[in-house]
CSV table of C-alpha atoms and ligand atoms in Angstrom, one decimal:
chain,number,residue,atom,x,y,z
A,284,MET,CA,-15.9,-106.5,-155.5
A,285,ARG,CA,-12.1,-106.7,-154.6
A,286,VAL,CA,-10.6,-108.2,-151.2
A,287,ALA,CA,-7.9,-108.3,-149.5
A,288,VAL,CA,-6.8,-110.3,-146.4
A,289,TYR,CA,-4.2,-108.6,-143.9
A,290,PRO,CA,-2.8,-111.7,-141.9
A,291,GLY,CA,-0.8,-111.1,-138.4
A,292,SER,CA,-0.4,-111.9,-135.0
A,293,PHE,CA,-1.8,-108.1,-134.2
A,294,ASP,CA,-0.4,-108.8,-130.4
A,295,PRO,CA,-1.4,-106.1,-130.1
A,296,ILE,CA,-2.8,-103.8,-133.3
A,297,THR,CA,-0.5,-101.0,-133.6
A,298,LEU,CA,-0.8,-98.0,-135.2
A,299,GLY,CA,1.5,-98.9,-138.1
A,300,HIS,CA,-0.6,-101.7,-138.5
A,301,VAL,CA,-3.6,-99.1,-139.0
A,302,ASP,CA,-2.4,-97.2,-141.4
A,303,VAL,CA,-1.4,-100.1,-143.7
A,304,LEU,CA,-4.7,-100.5,-143.3
A,305,ARG,CA,-6.4,-97.5,-144.3
A,306,ARG,CA,-4.0,-97.3,-147.8
A,307,SER,CA,-4.9,-100.9,-148.5
A,308,LEU,CA,-8.6,-99.4,-148.3
A,309,ASP,CA,-7.6,-97.1,-151.4
A,310,VAL,CA,-6.9,-100.5,-153.6
A,311,PHE,CA,-9.3,-102.7,-152.3
A,312,ASP,CA,-13.3,-102.3,-151.6
A,313,ARG,CA,-13.0,-104.5,-148.5
A,314,VAL,CA,-9.9,-105.8,-146.0
A,315,VAL,CA,-10.3,-108.5,-143.6
A,316,VAL,CA,-7.9,-108.4,-141.5
A,317,ALA,CA,-6.9,-111.6,-140.5
A,318,VAL,CA,-5.8,-112.6,-137.0
A,319,LEU,CA,-3.5,-115.9,-136.7
A,320,VAL,CA,-4.8,-118.6,-133.5
A,321,ASN,CA,-0.9,-119.5,-133.2
A,322,PRO,CA,-0.8,-122.3,-130.5
A,323,LYS,CA,2.6,-122.5,-130.7
A,324,LYS,CA,2.6,-118.8,-129.3
A,325,ALA,CA,1.3,-117.6,-125.6
A,326,PRO,CA,0.3,-113.8,-126.7
A,327,MET,CA,-0.6,-111.0,-124.5
A,328,LEU,CA,-3.6,-110.6,-125.6
A,329,ASP,CA,-6.1,-113.9,-126.5
A,330,VAL,CA,-7.8,-114.0,-130.0
A,331,ALA,CA,-11.0,-113.0,-128.4
A,332,ALA,CA,-9.1,-109.4,-127.2
A,333,ARG,CA,-7.2,-109.3,-130.0
A,334,VAL,CA,-10.0,-109.4,-132.6
A,335,ASP,CA,-12.3,-107.0,-130.2
A,336,THR,CA,-9.0,-104.5,-129.9
A,337,ILE,CA,-8.7,-104.7,-133.7
A,338,VAL,CA,-12.5,-103.8,-134.3
A,339,SER,CA,-12.4,-101.0,-131.4
A,340,GLY,CA,-9.1,-99.7,-133.2
A,341,VAL,CA,-10.7,-99.3,-136.4
A,342,ALA,CA,-13.5,-98.1,-135.3
A,343,GLU,CA,-11.5,-95.2,-133.3
A,344,ALA,CA,-9.0,-94.6,-136.4
A,345,LEU,CA,-10.9,-95.1,-139.2
A,346,PRO,CA,-14.4,-94.9,-138.7
A,347,ASP,CA,-15.1,-93.6,-142.2
A,348,PHE,CA,-13.5,-96.7,-143.3
A,349,SER,CA,-14.9,-99.7,-141.0
A,350,GLU,CA,-17.8,-100.6,-142.8
A,351,ARG,CA,-15.2,-102.1,-145.2
A,352,VAL,CA,-13.3,-103.7,-142.5
A,353,ASP,CA,-13.8,-107.3,-141.4
A,354,VAL,CA,-11.7,-108.7,-138.6
A,355,ARG,CA,-11.5,-112.6,-138.0
A,356,PRO,CA,-9.4,-114.9,-136.3
A,357,PHE,CA,-8.0,-118.1,-138.3
A,358,ALA,CA,-6.4,-121.1,-138.2
A,359,GLY,CA,-3.7,-122.6,-140.9
A,360,LEU,CA,-2.8,-121.3,-143.6
A,361,THR,CA,-3.1,-117.9,-145.1
A,362,VAL,CA,-3.6,-118.6,-148.4
A,363,GLU,CA,-6.3,-121.0,-147.2
A,364,ALA,CA,-7.9,-118.3,-145.4
A,365,CYS,CA,-7.9,-116.0,-148.1
A,366,ARG,CA,-9.5,-119.1,-151.1
A,367,GLU,CA,-12.5,-119.4,-147.9
A,368,LEU,CA,-13.0,-115.7,-147.9
A,369,GLY,CA,-12.8,-114.6,-151.6
A,370,ALA,CA,-9.7,-112.5,-151.4
A,371,SER,CA,-7.0,-112.4,-154.5
A,372,HIS,CA,-4.3,-110.7,-152.6
A,373,ILE,CA,-2.7,-111.0,-149.1
A,374,ILE,CA,-1.1,-107.0,-147.9
A,375,ARG,CA,1.7,-106.8,-145.6
A,376,GLY,CA,3.6,-103.5,-144.6
A,377,LEU,CA,7.0,-103.3,-144.3
A,378,ARG,CA,8.7,-100.8,-142.3
A,379,ALA,CA,12.4,-101.6,-142.6
A,380,VAL,CA,14.9,-103.4,-145.5
A,381,SER,CA,14.7,-105.4,-142.2
A,382,ASP,CA,11.7,-106.6,-143.2
A,383,PHE,CA,12.3,-107.8,-146.4
A,384,GLU,CA,14.0,-110.7,-146.4
A,385,ALA,CA,11.2,-112.8,-144.7
A,386,GLU,CA,8.6,-111.2,-146.2
A,387,LEU,CA,10.0,-112.2,-149.5
A,388,GLN,CA,10.2,-115.5,-148.5
A,389,MET,CA,6.7,-115.6,-147.1
A,390,ALA,CA,5.6,-114.0,-150.3
A,391,HIS,CA,7.3,-116.3,-152.5
A,392,MET,CA,6.1,-119.1,-150.0
A,393,ASN,CA,2.4,-117.9,-150.6
A,394,HIS,CA,2.3,-117.2,-154.3
A,395,ARG,CA,4.3,-121.1,-154.9
A,396,LEU,CA,1.3,-122.5,-152.6
A,397,ALA,CA,-1.6,-120.5,-154.0
A,398,PRO,CA,-0.7,-119.1,-157.6
A,399,GLU,CA,-4.1,-117.0,-157.6
A,400,ILE,CA,-3.0,-115.2,-155.0
A,401,ASP,CA,-0.6,-112.0,-154.8
A,402,THR,CA,0.8,-110.2,-152.0
A,403,VAL,CA,1.2,-106.8,-152.3
A,404,PHE,CA,3.2,-104.3,-149.8
A,405,PHE,CA,2.4,-101.3,-148.3
A,406,MET,CA,5.6,-98.8,-146.7
A,407,THR,CA,4.5,-98.2,-143.3
A,408,ALA,CA,4.3,-94.5,-142.8
A,409,LEU,CA,7.9,-92.9,-141.6
A,410,GLU,CA,6.3,-91.8,-138.1
A,411,PHE,CA,5.8,-95.4,-137.1
A,412,GLY,CA,8.5,-96.9,-139.0
A,413,TYR,CA,10.1,-97.8,-135.8
A,414,LEU,CA,6.9,-99.3,-133.9
A,415,SER,CA,6.4,-103.2,-133.3
A,416,SER,CA,4.4,-105.5,-131.3
A,417,SER,CA,6.9,-106.6,-129.3
A,418,LEU,CA,8.4,-103.7,-128.1
A,419,VAL,CA,4.8,-102.2,-127.4
A,420,ARG,CA,4.2,-105.3,-125.0
A,421,GLU,CA,7.8,-104.5,-123.8
A,422,ILE,CA,6.6,-100.7,-122.8
A,423,VAL,CA,3.5,-101.4,-121.3
A,424,ARG,CA,4.9,-104.6,-118.8
A,425,PHE,CA,7.4,-102.2,-117.9
A,426,GLY,CA,4.9,-99.8,-117.3
A,427,GLY,CA,5.6,-97.5,-119.6
A,428,ASP,CA,3.0,-95.5,-122.0
A,429,PRO,CA,1.8,-97.1,-125.0
A,430,ALA,CA,0.0,-93.7,-126.3
A,431,GLY,CA,0.5,-92.5,-129.9
A,432,MET,CA,2.0,-95.9,-130.4
A,433,VAL,CA,-1.7,-97.9,-130.8
A,434,PRO,CA,-5.3,-96.6,-130.7
A,435,PRO,CA,-6.1,-94.9,-127.4
A,436,SER,CA,-8.8,-97.7,-126.6
A,437,VAL,CA,-6.1,-100.5,-127.1
A,438,ALA,CA,-4.0,-98.9,-125.2
A,439,ALA,CA,-6.4,-99.0,-122.2
A,440,ARG,CA,-6.7,-102.4,-122.3
A,441,LEU,CA,-2.9,-102.8,-123.1
A,442,VAL,CA,-2.8,-100.9,-119.5
A,443,ALA,CA,-5.0,-103.4,-117.7
A,444,VAL,CA,-3.9,-106.8,-118.9
A,445,ALA,CA,-0.1,-105.4,-118.1
A,446,ALA,CA,-1.2,-104.8,-114.5
A,447,ALA,CA,-3.3,-107.9,-114.4
A,448,GLU,CA,0.0,-109.7,-115.0
A,449,GLY,CA,1.5,-107.4,-112.3
A,450,ALA,CA,3.4,-104.8,-114.3
A,451,PRO,CA,4.2,-101.8,-112.1
A,452,SER,CA,1.5,-98.7,-112.4
A,453,ARG,CA,3.1,-96.1,-114.6
A,454,MET,CA,4.9,-93.5,-114.5
A,455,ARG,CA,3.5,-90.1,-114.9
B,570,PNS,O1,1.9,-110.6,-137.5
B,570,PNS,P1,3.3,-111.3,-138.1
B,570,PNS,O2,3.1,-112.4,-136.9
B,570,PNS,O3,4.6,-110.8,-138.3
B,570,PNS,O4,2.5,-112.1,-139.0
B,570,PNS,C1,3.1,-113.7,-139.5
B,570,PNS,C2,1.9,-113.9,-140.1
B,570,PNS,C3,0.8,-114.4,-139.6
B,570,PNS,C4,1.2,-113.2,-141.9
B,570,PNS,C5,2.5,-115.5,-140.9
B,570,PNS,O5,2.9,-116.4,-139.7
B,570,PNS,C6,1.3,-116.9,-141.5
B,570,PNS,O6,0.8,-116.3,-142.7
B,570,PNS,N1,0.8,-117.6,-140.8
B,570,PNS,C7,-0.2,-118.4,-141.3
B,570,PNS,C8,0.8,-120.4,-141.2
B,570,PNS,C9,1.4,-119.6,-142.8
B,570,PNS,O7,0.4,-119.8,-143.8
B,570,PNS,N2,2.4,-120.1,-142.9
B,570,PNS,C10,2.9,-120.2,-144.3
B,570,PNS,C11,3.4,-118.9,-144.8
B,570,PNS,S1,4.5,-118.4,-145.8
């Protein structure tokens, strides 16, 4: 059984993440989406909400694959999460060359920390190459519509959280 960990902040999961996850399931039998608990960052969605939205987003967007996807929070090093979960590989997406430098550094560092674990990159589909979680958060917080950027249930959750934060209501 080939197991991989797909780590990230996922605040929120986007359709770009979903695309990378879908393609990783062609290569791995099981993929654990590992949601970073970072006490230094104040996320828009707390960790429980991020786990919930990933589970519901994957069920909606990848119904034929969701049995092979686990979603869990983790704190600490990604390579330690991989070891605990029995994963041989880390999955990361590359949208553009601007992602490359930081990803290369992380991949080398992770390999130094855990030589038995390797990183596999998937090129995010062109149609999602412009998407980022931070842009989605900004759009929603200014009353914009995130439809087509995140799975529908995630969009609804984000709009509700933004409204609770006092964001202007969506323009129609
Ligand atoms: O979605 P992100 O924010 O780009 O994900 C970054 C993430 C979670 C993959 C990275 O920050 C990470 O692995 N953090 C866990 C701590 C760790 O292992 N740091 C060393 C990385 S070389």
